[in-house]
Coordinates of C-alpha atoms (C1' of nucleotides) in Angstrom, one line a residue:
Chain O
M1 CA -8.4 -71.9 240.6
S2 CA -6.2 -70.7 237.7
T3 CA -6.4 -67.2 236.2
N4 CA -8.4 -66.6 233.1
A5 CA -7.2 -64.1 230.5
I6 CA -10.1 -61.8 229.6
A7 CA -9.5 -62.7 226.0
Q8 CA -10.4 -66.3 226.8
L9 CA -13.7 -65.3 228.3
F10 CA -14.8 -63.3 225.3
R11 CA -13.5 -66.0 223.0
G12 CA -15.7 -68.6 224.5
D13 CA -13.0 -70.8 226.0
C14 CA -15.0 -71.0 229.3
E15 CA -18.5 -72.3 229.4
L16 CA -21.3 -70.0 230.7
G17 CA -21.9 -70.9 234.3
S18 CA -18.3 -71.9 235.0
K19 CA -16.2 -70.3 237.8
V20 CA -13.6 -67.8 236.6
V21 CA -10.9 -65.7 238.1
V22 CA -9.8 -62.4 236.5
K23 CA -6.7 -60.4 237.5
G24 CA -6.3 -56.9 236.2
W25 CA -6.8 -53.2 236.5
V26 CA -10.0 -51.2 236.9
R27 CA -10.9 -49.0 234.0
T28 CA -14.2 -47.7 235.3
R29 CA -16.6 -48.3 238.1
R30 CA -20.3 -47.4 238.2
T31 CA -22.3 -47.9 241.3
S32 CA -26.0 -48.4 241.3
K33 CA -28.0 -47.6 244.4
A34 CA -30.1 -50.7 243.5
G35 CA -27.3 -52.5 245.3
I36 CA -24.8 -53.4 242.6
S37 CA -21.6 -52.0 241.2
F38 CA -20.3 -52.5 237.7
V39 CA -16.5 -52.8 237.5
A40 CA -14.8 -52.8 234.1
V41 CA -11.4 -54.6 234.3
H42 CA -8.7 -54.9 231.7
D43 CA -5.7 -57.2 231.7
G44 CA -4.1 -56.5 228.3
S45 CA -5.2 -59.7 226.7
C46 CA -7.7 -58.1 224.4
F47 CA -9.2 -54.7 223.6
D48 CA -12.4 -54.9 225.6
P49 CA -12.4 -54.9 229.4
I50 CA -14.7 -57.4 231.1
Q51 CA -17.5 -56.2 233.2
A52 CA -17.9 -57.6 236.7
V53 CA -21.2 -57.2 238.4
V54 CA -20.6 -56.9 242.1
P55 CA -23.5 -57.3 244.5
E56 CA -23.7 -55.3 247.8
S57 CA -23.9 -58.6 249.7
L58 CA -20.1 -58.9 249.5
A59 CA -18.4 -58.3 252.8
N60 CA -16.0 -55.7 251.4
Y61 CA -18.7 -54.0 249.2
E62 CA -17.8 -50.6 250.7
E63 CA -14.3 -51.0 249.3
V64 CA -15.7 -51.9 245.9
T65 CA -17.6 -48.6 245.8
R66 CA -14.3 -46.8 246.3
L67 CA -12.6 -48.5 243.3
G68 CA -11.5 -46.2 240.6
A69 CA -9.4 -46.2 237.4
G70 CA -6.0 -47.8 237.9
C71 CA -6.8 -50.0 241.0
S72 CA -5.6 -53.6 240.7
V73 CA -8.0 -56.3 241.6
I74 CA -8.6 -60.1 241.6
I75 CA -12.2 -60.9 240.8
S76 CA -13.7 -64.4 241.2
G77 CA -17.1 -65.3 240.1
T78 CA -19.4 -67.0 237.6
L79 CA -19.2 -66.3 233.9
V80 CA -22.7 -65.4 232.8
E81 CA -24.5 -64.0 229.7
S82 CA -24.8 -60.2 230.2
E83 CA -28.2 -58.8 231.1
G84 CA -27.1 -55.4 229.8
K85 CA -26.2 -54.2 226.4
G86 CA -22.6 -53.6 225.3
Q87 CA -21.0 -56.9 226.1
S88 CA -21.8 -60.6 225.5
V89 CA -20.6 -62.0 228.8
E90 CA -19.8 -60.7 232.2
I91 CA -18.7 -61.9 235.6
Q92 CA -21.2 -62.3 238.4
A93 CA -18.6 -61.5 241.1
E94 CA -18.4 -63.7 244.2
S95 CA -15.3 -62.0 245.6
V96 CA -13.3 -58.9 244.8
E97 CA -9.9 -58.6 246.3
V98 CA -8.3 -55.1 246.0
V99 CA -4.6 -55.8 245.4
G100 CA -3.4 -52.2 244.9
W101 CA -5.2 -48.8 245.5
V102 CA -4.5 -45.6 243.6
D103 CA -2.8 -43.2 246.0
D104 CA -4.5 -40.0 244.8
P105 CA -7.3 -40.5 242.4
E106 CA -7.4 -36.9 241.3
A107 CA -3.8 -36.9 240.3
Y108 CA -3.8 -40.4 238.7
P109 CA -2.2 -39.6 235.3
I110 CA -4.5 -41.9 233.4
A111 CA -7.9 -40.6 234.4
K112 CA -11.1 -42.0 233.0
K113 CA -11.2 -39.6 230.1
R114 CA -9.6 -38.9 226.8
H115 CA -5.9 -37.8 226.7
T116 CA -3.8 -36.4 224.0
F117 CA -1.0 -38.7 222.7
E118 CA 1.3 -35.8 223.4
Y119 CA 0.4 -35.9 227.1
L120 CA 0.6 -39.7 227.2
R121 CA 4.2 -39.6 226.0
T122 CA 5.0 -37.9 229.3
Q123 CA 3.4 -40.9 231.0
A124 CA 5.1 -43.6 229.0
H125 CA 5.2 -45.9 232.1
L126 CA 1.4 -45.8 232.5
R127 CA 0.2 -45.3 228.9
P128 CA -0.1 -49.0 228.2
R129 CA -3.2 -48.9 230.4
T130 CA -5.0 -46.9 227.9
N131 CA -7.2 -48.3 225.1
A132 CA -4.9 -46.9 222.4
F133 CA -1.5 -48.1 223.8
G134 CA -2.9 -51.5 224.8
A135 CA -4.0 -51.8 221.2
I136 CA -0.6 -50.7 219.8
T137 CA 1.2 -53.1 222.1
R138 CA -0.8 -56.0 220.9
L139 CA -0.5 -54.9 217.3
R140 CA 3.3 -54.7 217.7
N141 CA 3.3 -58.2 219.1
T142 CA 1.1 -59.6 216.3
V143 CA 3.0 -57.9 213.6
A144 CA 6.4 -59.1 214.9
N145 CA 5.0 -62.6 215.1
S146 CA 3.6 -62.4 211.6
I147 CA 7.0 -61.2 210.3
H148 CA 8.8 -64.2 211.9
N149 CA 6.1 -66.5 210.7
Y150 CA 6.3 -65.2 207.1
F151 CA 10.1 -65.7 207.0
Y152 CA 10.0 -69.1 208.8
N153 CA 7.3 -70.4 206.5
N154 CA 9.2 -69.3 203.5
G155 CA 12.5 -70.9 204.4
F156 CA 14.4 -67.9 205.7
N157 CA 16.9 -68.1 208.6
W158 CA 16.7 -65.4 211.3
V159 CA 20.2 -64.2 211.7
N160 CA 21.1 -62.3 214.9
T161 CA 23.6 -59.7 213.6
P162 CA 25.6 -57.8 216.3
L163 CA 24.4 -54.6 217.9
I164 CA 28.0 -53.4 218.4
T165 CA 30.1 -52.9 215.4
S166 CA 33.5 -51.5 214.6
S167 CA 32.5 -50.4 211.1
D168 CA 31.8 -46.7 210.8
C169 CA 31.6 -46.6 207.0
E170 CA 28.2 -48.0 206.3
G171 CA 26.9 -44.6 205.5
A172 CA 23.5 -45.1 206.9
G173 CA 23.8 -42.4 209.5
E174 CA 25.6 -41.0 212.5
L175 CA 26.7 -43.5 215.0
F176 CA 26.5 -43.8 218.8
R177 CA 29.9 -44.5 220.2
V178 CA 30.4 -47.5 222.5
S179 CA 33.2 -47.2 224.9
T180 CA 34.4 -48.1 228.4
L181 CA 37.2 -45.5 228.4
D182 CA 37.3 -43.0 231.2
M183 CA 35.8 -39.9 229.6
A184 CA 37.4 -37.7 232.2
N185 CA 40.9 -39.1 231.5
L186 CA 41.1 -40.4 228.0
P187 CA 44.3 -42.3 226.9
R188 CA 46.1 -40.5 224.1
T189 CA 48.4 -41.6 221.3
D190 CA 51.8 -39.9 220.6
K191 CA 49.9 -37.7 218.1
G192 CA 47.4 -36.6 220.8
D193 CA 44.5 -38.5 219.4
V194 CA 42.3 -40.7 221.6
D195 CA 43.9 -44.1 221.8
Y196 CA 41.1 -46.5 221.1
S197 CA 43.5 -49.4 221.1
Q198 CA 43.0 -49.2 224.9
D199 CA 39.3 -49.3 224.6
F200 CA 37.2 -52.4 225.4
F201 CA 37.3 -53.9 221.9
G202 CA 40.7 -52.6 221.0
S203 CA 39.3 -50.3 218.4
E204 CA 36.6 -47.7 217.9
S205 CA 33.2 -49.3 218.2
F206 CA 29.6 -48.1 217.8
L207 CA 26.0 -49.2 218.0
T208 CA 24.9 -50.6 214.7
V209 CA 23.0 -48.6 212.2
S210 CA 22.0 -51.6 210.1
G211 CA 22.7 -55.4 210.1
Q212 CA 22.8 -55.5 206.4
L213 CA 26.5 -55.9 205.8
N214 CA 26.7 -58.7 208.3
V215 CA 23.6 -60.4 207.1
E216 CA 24.9 -60.4 203.5
S217 CA 27.6 -62.8 204.6
Y218 CA 25.0 -65.2 206.0
C219 CA 22.9 -64.7 202.9
L220 CA 25.9 -66.0 200.8
A221 CA 25.7 -69.3 202.7
M222 CA 22.1 -69.7 203.8
S223 CA 20.5 -68.3 200.7
K224 CA 17.5 -66.7 202.5
V225 CA 18.1 -64.8 205.7
Y226 CA 16.8 -61.8 207.7
T227 CA 17.6 -59.7 210.7
F228 CA 15.0 -58.3 213.0
G229 CA 16.2 -56.2 215.9
P230 CA 17.0 -52.8 217.2
T231 CA 19.2 -50.3 215.3
F232 CA 20.6 -46.9 216.4
R233 CA 21.1 -43.7 214.6
A234 CA 22.6 -40.6 216.2
E235 CA 21.0 -38.3 213.7
N236 CA 19.6 -35.1 215.0
S237 CA 16.3 -35.8 213.4
N238 CA 13.2 -34.2 214.9
T239 CA 10.3 -35.5 212.9
S240 CA 7.3 -37.8 213.5
R241 CA 9.0 -40.5 211.4
H242 CA 12.4 -40.8 213.1
L243 CA 13.7 -42.4 216.2
A244 CA 17.3 -42.7 217.5
E245 CA 16.5 -46.3 218.5
F246 CA 14.2 -48.3 216.3
W247 CA 13.6 -51.8 215.1
M248 CA 14.4 -52.9 211.6
V249 CA 13.6 -55.9 209.5
E250 CA 16.2 -56.7 206.9
P251 CA 15.7 -59.7 204.6
E252 CA 18.5 -60.7 202.2
I253 CA 18.1 -63.2 199.4
A254 CA 20.7 -64.9 197.2
F255 CA 20.5 -65.5 193.5
A256 CA 18.1 -62.6 193.3
D257 CA 17.8 -59.3 191.5
L258 CA 15.9 -56.1 192.2
E259 CA 12.7 -57.5 190.8
D260 CA 12.9 -60.4 193.1
D261 CA 13.5 -58.0 196.0
A262 CA 10.5 -55.9 195.1
A263 CA 8.3 -59.0 194.7
L264 CA 9.4 -60.2 198.2
A265 CA 8.6 -56.8 199.7
E266 CA 5.1 -56.8 198.2
D267 CA 4.3 -60.4 199.2
F268 CA 5.7 -59.9 202.6
L269 CA 3.6 -56.8 203.3
K270 CA 0.4 -58.4 202.0
Q271 CA 0.8 -61.5 204.1
V272 CA 1.6 -59.5 207.3
F273 CA -1.4 -57.3 206.7
Q274 CA -3.6 -60.3 206.1
Q275 CA -2.5 -61.8 209.5
V276 CA -3.1 -58.5 211.3
L277 CA -6.7 -58.3 209.9
E278 CA -7.3 -61.9 211.0
Q279 CA -5.7 -61.8 214.4
R280 CA -6.3 -58.2 215.6
E281 CA -9.8 -57.6 214.6
D282 CA -10.7 -55.9 217.9
D283 CA -7.7 -53.5 217.9
M284 CA -8.0 -52.7 214.2
A285 CA -11.7 -51.8 214.8
F286 CA -10.6 -49.4 217.4
F287 CA -8.0 -47.8 215.2
A288 CA -10.6 -47.5 212.4
Q289 CA -13.0 -45.9 214.9
R290 CA -10.8 -43.6 216.8
V291 CA -7.5 -43.1 215.0
D292 CA -8.0 -43.3 211.3
K293 CA -11.2 -44.3 209.5
E294 CA -9.3 -45.9 206.7
A295 CA -7.2 -48.1 208.8
I296 CA -8.9 -51.4 207.8
N297 CA -9.8 -50.4 204.3
R298 CA -6.2 -49.4 203.6
L299 CA -4.8 -52.8 204.5
Q300 CA -7.5 -54.6 202.5
N301 CA -6.8 -52.4 199.5
V302 CA -3.1 -53.2 199.7
I303 CA -3.8 -56.9 199.9
D304 CA -6.2 -56.8 196.9
S305 CA -4.1 -54.6 194.6
K306 CA -0.7 -54.8 192.8
F307 CA 1.9 -52.3 193.9
V308 CA 2.6 -49.5 191.3
H309 CA 6.1 -49.8 190.0
M310 CA 8.0 -47.0 188.4
D311 CA 11.6 -46.2 187.6
Y312 CA 13.1 -43.1 189.2
T313 CA 13.4 -41.6 185.7
D314 CA 9.7 -42.1 185.1
A315 CA 8.9 -40.8 188.6
I316 CA 10.8 -37.6 187.9
E317 CA 8.9 -37.2 184.6
T318 CA 5.6 -37.8 186.4
L319 CA 6.4 -35.1 188.9
Q320 CA 7.4 -32.7 186.3
K321 CA 4.2 -33.3 184.3
S322 CA 2.0 -33.2 187.3
G323 CA 1.4 -29.5 187.0
K324 CA 1.8 -29.3 190.8
K325 CA 4.0 -26.6 192.3
F326 CA 6.7 -28.1 194.5
E327 CA 8.9 -26.2 196.9
F328 CA 11.9 -27.9 195.6
P329 CA 12.2 -28.2 191.8
V330 CA 12.5 -31.7 190.3
E331 CA 15.0 -32.7 187.7
W332 CA 16.8 -35.9 186.9
G333 CA 19.6 -36.5 189.4
V334 CA 18.1 -34.9 192.5
D335 CA 17.1 -36.8 195.6
M336 CA 13.4 -36.7 195.9
A337 CA 12.1 -34.6 198.8
S338 CA 9.2 -35.6 201.1
E339 CA 6.7 -33.6 199.0
H340 CA 7.7 -35.5 195.9
E341 CA 7.4 -38.9 197.6
R342 CA 4.1 -37.9 199.1
F343 CA 2.7 -36.9 195.7
L344 CA 3.7 -40.2 194.2
C345 CA 2.1 -42.4 196.8
E346 CA -0.7 -40.2 198.1
E347 CA -1.9 -38.5 194.9
Y348 CA -0.5 -40.4 192.0
A349 CA -0.7 -44.1 193.1
K350 CA -3.0 -43.6 196.0
G351 CA -1.3 -46.5 197.7
P352 CA 2.2 -48.1 198.0
V353 CA 4.5 -47.2 195.1
V354 CA 7.8 -48.9 194.3
V355 CA 10.4 -46.5 192.9
K356 CA 13.4 -48.2 191.3
N357 CA 16.8 -47.5 189.7
Y358 CA 18.0 -44.3 191.3
P359 CA 20.9 -42.2 190.2
T360 CA 24.2 -43.6 191.4
D361 CA 25.3 -40.4 193.1
I362 CA 22.5 -40.2 195.6
K363 CA 22.7 -43.9 196.7
A364 CA 24.9 -46.0 198.8
F365 CA 28.2 -47.7 197.7
Y366 CA 26.9 -51.3 198.0
M367 CA 24.1 -50.9 195.5
R368 CA 24.5 -52.6 192.2
L369 CA 25.5 -50.4 189.3
N370 CA 23.1 -50.8 186.4
D371 CA 24.3 -51.3 182.8
D372 CA 23.5 -47.6 182.0
N373 CA 26.4 -46.7 184.3
K374 CA 24.1 -43.9 185.7
T375 CA 21.8 -45.6 188.0
V376 CA 21.9 -48.3 190.7
A377 CA 19.4 -51.2 191.3
A378 CA 17.8 -49.5 194.3
M379 CA 14.2 -49.4 195.3
D380 CA 12.1 -47.5 197.8
V381 CA 8.6 -48.5 198.8
L382 CA 6.7 -45.3 199.6
V383 CA 3.4 -45.4 201.3
P384 CA 0.9 -42.7 202.2
G385 CA 1.3 -41.1 205.6
V386 CA 4.7 -42.5 206.6
G387 CA 6.7 -42.0 203.4
E388 CA 9.6 -44.4 202.9
L389 CA 8.5 -47.6 204.5
I390 CA 11.2 -49.8 202.8
G391 CA 14.5 -49.0 201.3
G392 CA 16.3 -51.8 199.4
S393 CA 18.6 -52.7 196.6
Q394 CA 20.3 -55.4 194.6
R395 CA 23.8 -55.5 196.0
E396 CA 27.0 -54.9 194.0
D397 CA 28.3 -58.5 193.6
R398 CA 31.3 -57.6 191.3
L399 CA 34.4 -56.9 193.3
D400 CA 36.0 -54.5 190.8
V401 CA 32.8 -52.3 190.6
L402 CA 32.4 -52.4 194.4
D403 CA 36.0 -51.4 194.9
S404 CA 35.5 -48.5 192.5
R405 CA 32.8 -47.1 194.8
M406 CA 34.8 -47.4 198.0
D407 CA 37.8 -45.4 199.2
A408 CA 41.0 -47.0 200.4
E409 CA 40.0 -46.8 204.1
M410 CA 36.7 -48.5 203.4
R411 CA 38.3 -51.2 201.4
E412 CA 40.7 -51.9 204.3
H413 CA 38.0 -51.8 206.9
L414 CA 35.5 -53.9 205.0
W415 CA 38.0 -56.5 203.8
W416 CA 35.6 -59.2 204.9
Y417 CA 32.8 -57.7 203.0
R418 CA 35.0 -57.7 199.9
D419 CA 35.8 -61.3 200.5
L420 CA 32.2 -62.2 199.9
R421 CA 32.7 -61.0 196.3
R422 CA 35.9 -63.0 195.9
Y423 CA 34.6 -66.4 197.2
G424 CA 31.6 -67.6 195.3
T425 CA 29.9 -64.3 194.8
V426 CA 26.3 -64.3 193.5
P427 CA 23.7 -61.7 192.7
H428 CA 21.8 -60.9 195.8
A429 CA 19.4 -58.3 197.1
G430 CA 17.6 -57.2 200.2
F431 CA 15.7 -54.4 201.9
G432 CA 15.3 -52.7 205.2
L433 CA 11.9 -52.0 206.7
G434 CA 11.3 -49.7 209.6
F435 CA 9.2 -51.7 212.1
E436 CA 7.7 -48.6 213.8
R437 CA 6.8 -47.0 210.5
L438 CA 5.0 -50.2 209.6
I439 CA 3.1 -50.0 212.9
N440 CA 2.1 -46.5 212.1
Y441 CA 1.0 -47.4 208.6
I442 CA -1.1 -50.2 209.8
S443 CA -2.7 -48.4 212.7
G444 CA -2.9 -44.9 211.2
M445 CA -1.1 -43.5 214.2
E446 CA 0.8 -40.3 213.1
N447 CA 3.8 -40.1 215.4
I448 CA 6.5 -42.8 215.5
R449 CA 7.0 -42.0 219.1
D450 CA 3.7 -43.7 219.8
A451 CA 4.7 -46.8 217.9
I452 CA 7.4 -47.9 220.4
P453 CA 7.0 -48.4 224.1
F454 CA 9.7 -46.0 225.3
P455 CA 10.8 -43.7 222.4
R456 CA 14.3 -42.3 222.2
T457 CA 14.8 -39.1 220.3
P458 CA 17.4 -36.4 220.3
G459 CA 17.5 -34.8 223.8
S460 CA 15.0 -37.2 225.2
A461 CA 15.5 -40.6 226.8
P462 CA 13.5 -40.5 230.0
F463 CA 12.1 -43.7 231.5
Chain A
rU1 C1' 20.4 -28.5 212.7
rG2 C1' 17.0 -24.7 210.5
rG3 C1' 11.9 -22.4 210.0
rC4 C1' 7.2 -22.0 212.5
rC5 C1' 3.9 -22.8 216.7
rU6 C1' 2.6 -23.8 221.9
rG7 C1' 3.5 -23.7 227.5
rU8 C1' -3.0 -21.1 232.0
rA9 C1' -6.3 -26.5 237.6
rG10 C1' -4.9 -33.8 237.4
rC11 C1' -6.2 -33.4 231.8
rU12 C1' -8.3 -30.4 227.6
rG13 C1' -8.7 -25.3 227.1
rA14 C1' -11.0 -19.8 226.9
rG15 C1' -8.8 -15.3 228.2
rU16 C1' -6.7 -9.3 222.3
rG17 C1' -2.8 -4.3 229.2
rG18 C1' -7.4 -3.6 234.3
rU19 C1' -11.2 -8.9 239.7
rA20 C1' -8.1 -16.2 236.0
rA21 C1' -14.1 -18.8 231.9
rA22 C1' -15.6 -23.7 231.0
rG23 C1' -15.6 -29.0 229.9
rC24 C1' -13.7 -33.6 231.5
rG25 C1' -11.6 -36.1 235.6
rU26 C1' -11.7 -36.0 241.3
rC27 C1' -14.8 -35.6 245.9
rC28 C1' -20.0 -35.3 248.0
rG29 C1' -25.3 -36.1 247.1
rG30 C1' -29.5 -37.9 243.8
rC31 C1' -31.0 -41.5 240.1
rU32 C1' -30.2 -45.8 237.3
rG33 C1' -28.7 -53.5 234.8
rU34 C1' -25.1 -49.4 234.4
rU35 C1' -21.5 -49.1 230.4
rA36 C1' -16.6 -42.9 228.4
rA37 C1' -24.3 -43.0 231.7
rC38 C1' -27.4 -39.0 233.6
rC39 C1' -28.9 -34.7 237.3
rG40 C1' -27.2 -31.3 241.4
rG41 C1' -23.2 -29.4 244.5
rA42 C1' -18.0 -28.7 246.0
rA43 C1' -12.7 -28.5 246.0
rU44 C1' -8.7 -27.6 242.8
rA45 C1' -4.2 -22.2 239.4
rU46 C1' 3.3 -19.7 242.1
rC47 C1' -0.7 -18.5 234.3
rG48 C1' 6.9 -23.0 232.2
rC49 C1' 11.4 -20.2 234.5
rA50 C1' 14.3 -15.5 234.9
rG51 C1' 14.6 -10.6 233.8
rG52 C1' 12.4 -6.0 231.5
rU53 C1' 8.5 -2.2 229.8
rU54 C1' 4.1 -0.2 232.5
rC55 C1' 0.3 3.1 237.5
rG56 C1' -1.0 -2.1 236.4
rA57 C1' 1.4 -8.1 232.7
rG58 C1' -1.6 -14.7 231.9
rU59 C1' -1.6 -10.8 227.9
rC60 C1' 3.8 -6.7 225.4
rC61 C1' 9.6 -7.3 225.0
rU62 C1' 14.4 -10.2 225.9
rG63 C1' 16.8 -14.6 227.4
rC64 C1' 16.5 -19.6 229.0
rC65 C1' 13.8 -24.4 229.5
rA66 C1' 10.2 -27.9 227.8
rG67 C1' 7.0 -29.8 224.1
rG68 C1' 4.9 -30.0 219.1
rC69 C1' 4.7 -29.3 213.6
rC70 C1' 7.4 -28.8 209.0
rA71 C1' 12.2 -29.4 206.4
rG72 C1' 16.9 -32.1 205.8
rC73 C1' 19.1 -37.0 207.0
rC74 C1' 16.8 -42.0 206.5
rA75 C1' 13.8 -46.9 208.0

RNA sequence: UGGCCUGUAGCUGAGUGGUAAAGCGUCCGGCUGUUAACCGGAAUAUCGCAGGUUCGAGUCCUGCCAGGCCAGCCA
């Protein structure tokens, strides 16, 4: 008899009265002296565990009465309508095989009780057994799938940009070095510098901070492309919104300007949210109940409303006129601080807000210079709770302007990037979306370390 | 990297210089088609580590370690 995923049983894939086999882990067991035990089993396929009703007539019933949280079991029986409240169907067990016991029930890290997220981070290998992390894991999976679906259905090509790069001038953050040199005995040049020509790639190399520059080259051939993969930043950032290793989605569209880019971001988010509400009803109900009451309403509101757009210049004016006291003063030309971004999306727009056309001086070299010569065609999508969810721009497609924003070393290193402006250049634009930030925005989870299975942060990479 | 906060039982967490609460979980018993059940009982603590002050330190001081929050950097 084949295994039945618990999700199938609740979904009605199996007829009542049919024989089913469930394999999973015990969440709770309650024994009734009337001669039955109730065993709740989860297998990760859906939020709810299934209840198996085990009669004392089973030969190994004594074993069953010793089952506790974390034990692994195979339960065979008949799928029946539940006599009790709280679940639609349950399994009338005909056999219970205990596959793995829990050594020391008292010390089992995931006891049948509430745990803090902070504690569960120290048990990252076992936390997927909890309600919350099971839900987050399924949410991540659904969102990733929705992202690929969105792009696939809209004619985008998924481009697998490299994780190892030799470019250290992208400006997106500190880089992790990749090297096979013997650290205890580094080769030196005549000048005494480390001789990277002897390193694996024949030059200095690093883990990527962004696939953008590479994906632009495919954009200028395939028209609509995106990357979706891990990125690495060696910033010493200790906040609830930063990881040293995180996943990023970076679409890039040709023959497009900043408005097209912003429109893509909005349509993309709305469609992903729509799919999440349709496909993860059970987990979203959990988030709304236990993590953030607004979790479901928030997504529905975003789907139903238009994003608020404002120029950086207007945003600064709005902040100045707000009458609110900020720790850092606002004036045209400054990079907005968290408190400013928070005000704009949480108090002013009360939802996602798109801020566009930032001062040239505070933005990256590849962003397109506007006609005013003061601002670039950049945009950030700010959302309540997580702040900057998306950062994007129209790219500088004019070689002379691009060159003016790079120094000699960059021009030499990024010769291939410059080539893209020499051979059939076109206006193009794209953005980067932090996948874990998206997961937190959707679920209402507050710490990004809980949005990824095994978080990597400064000073911490256990597991 | 800076500022602030926190380390007490498996987990959560009281304890304001003088005998280390309690809840949950665990174990035992009772009850029950139960459902994060309920009732009764029991076991469980080098008070993060190392120094110092004191007759006496979980409590005060110093250093270190670990974690968290906020800020900067960004996604």
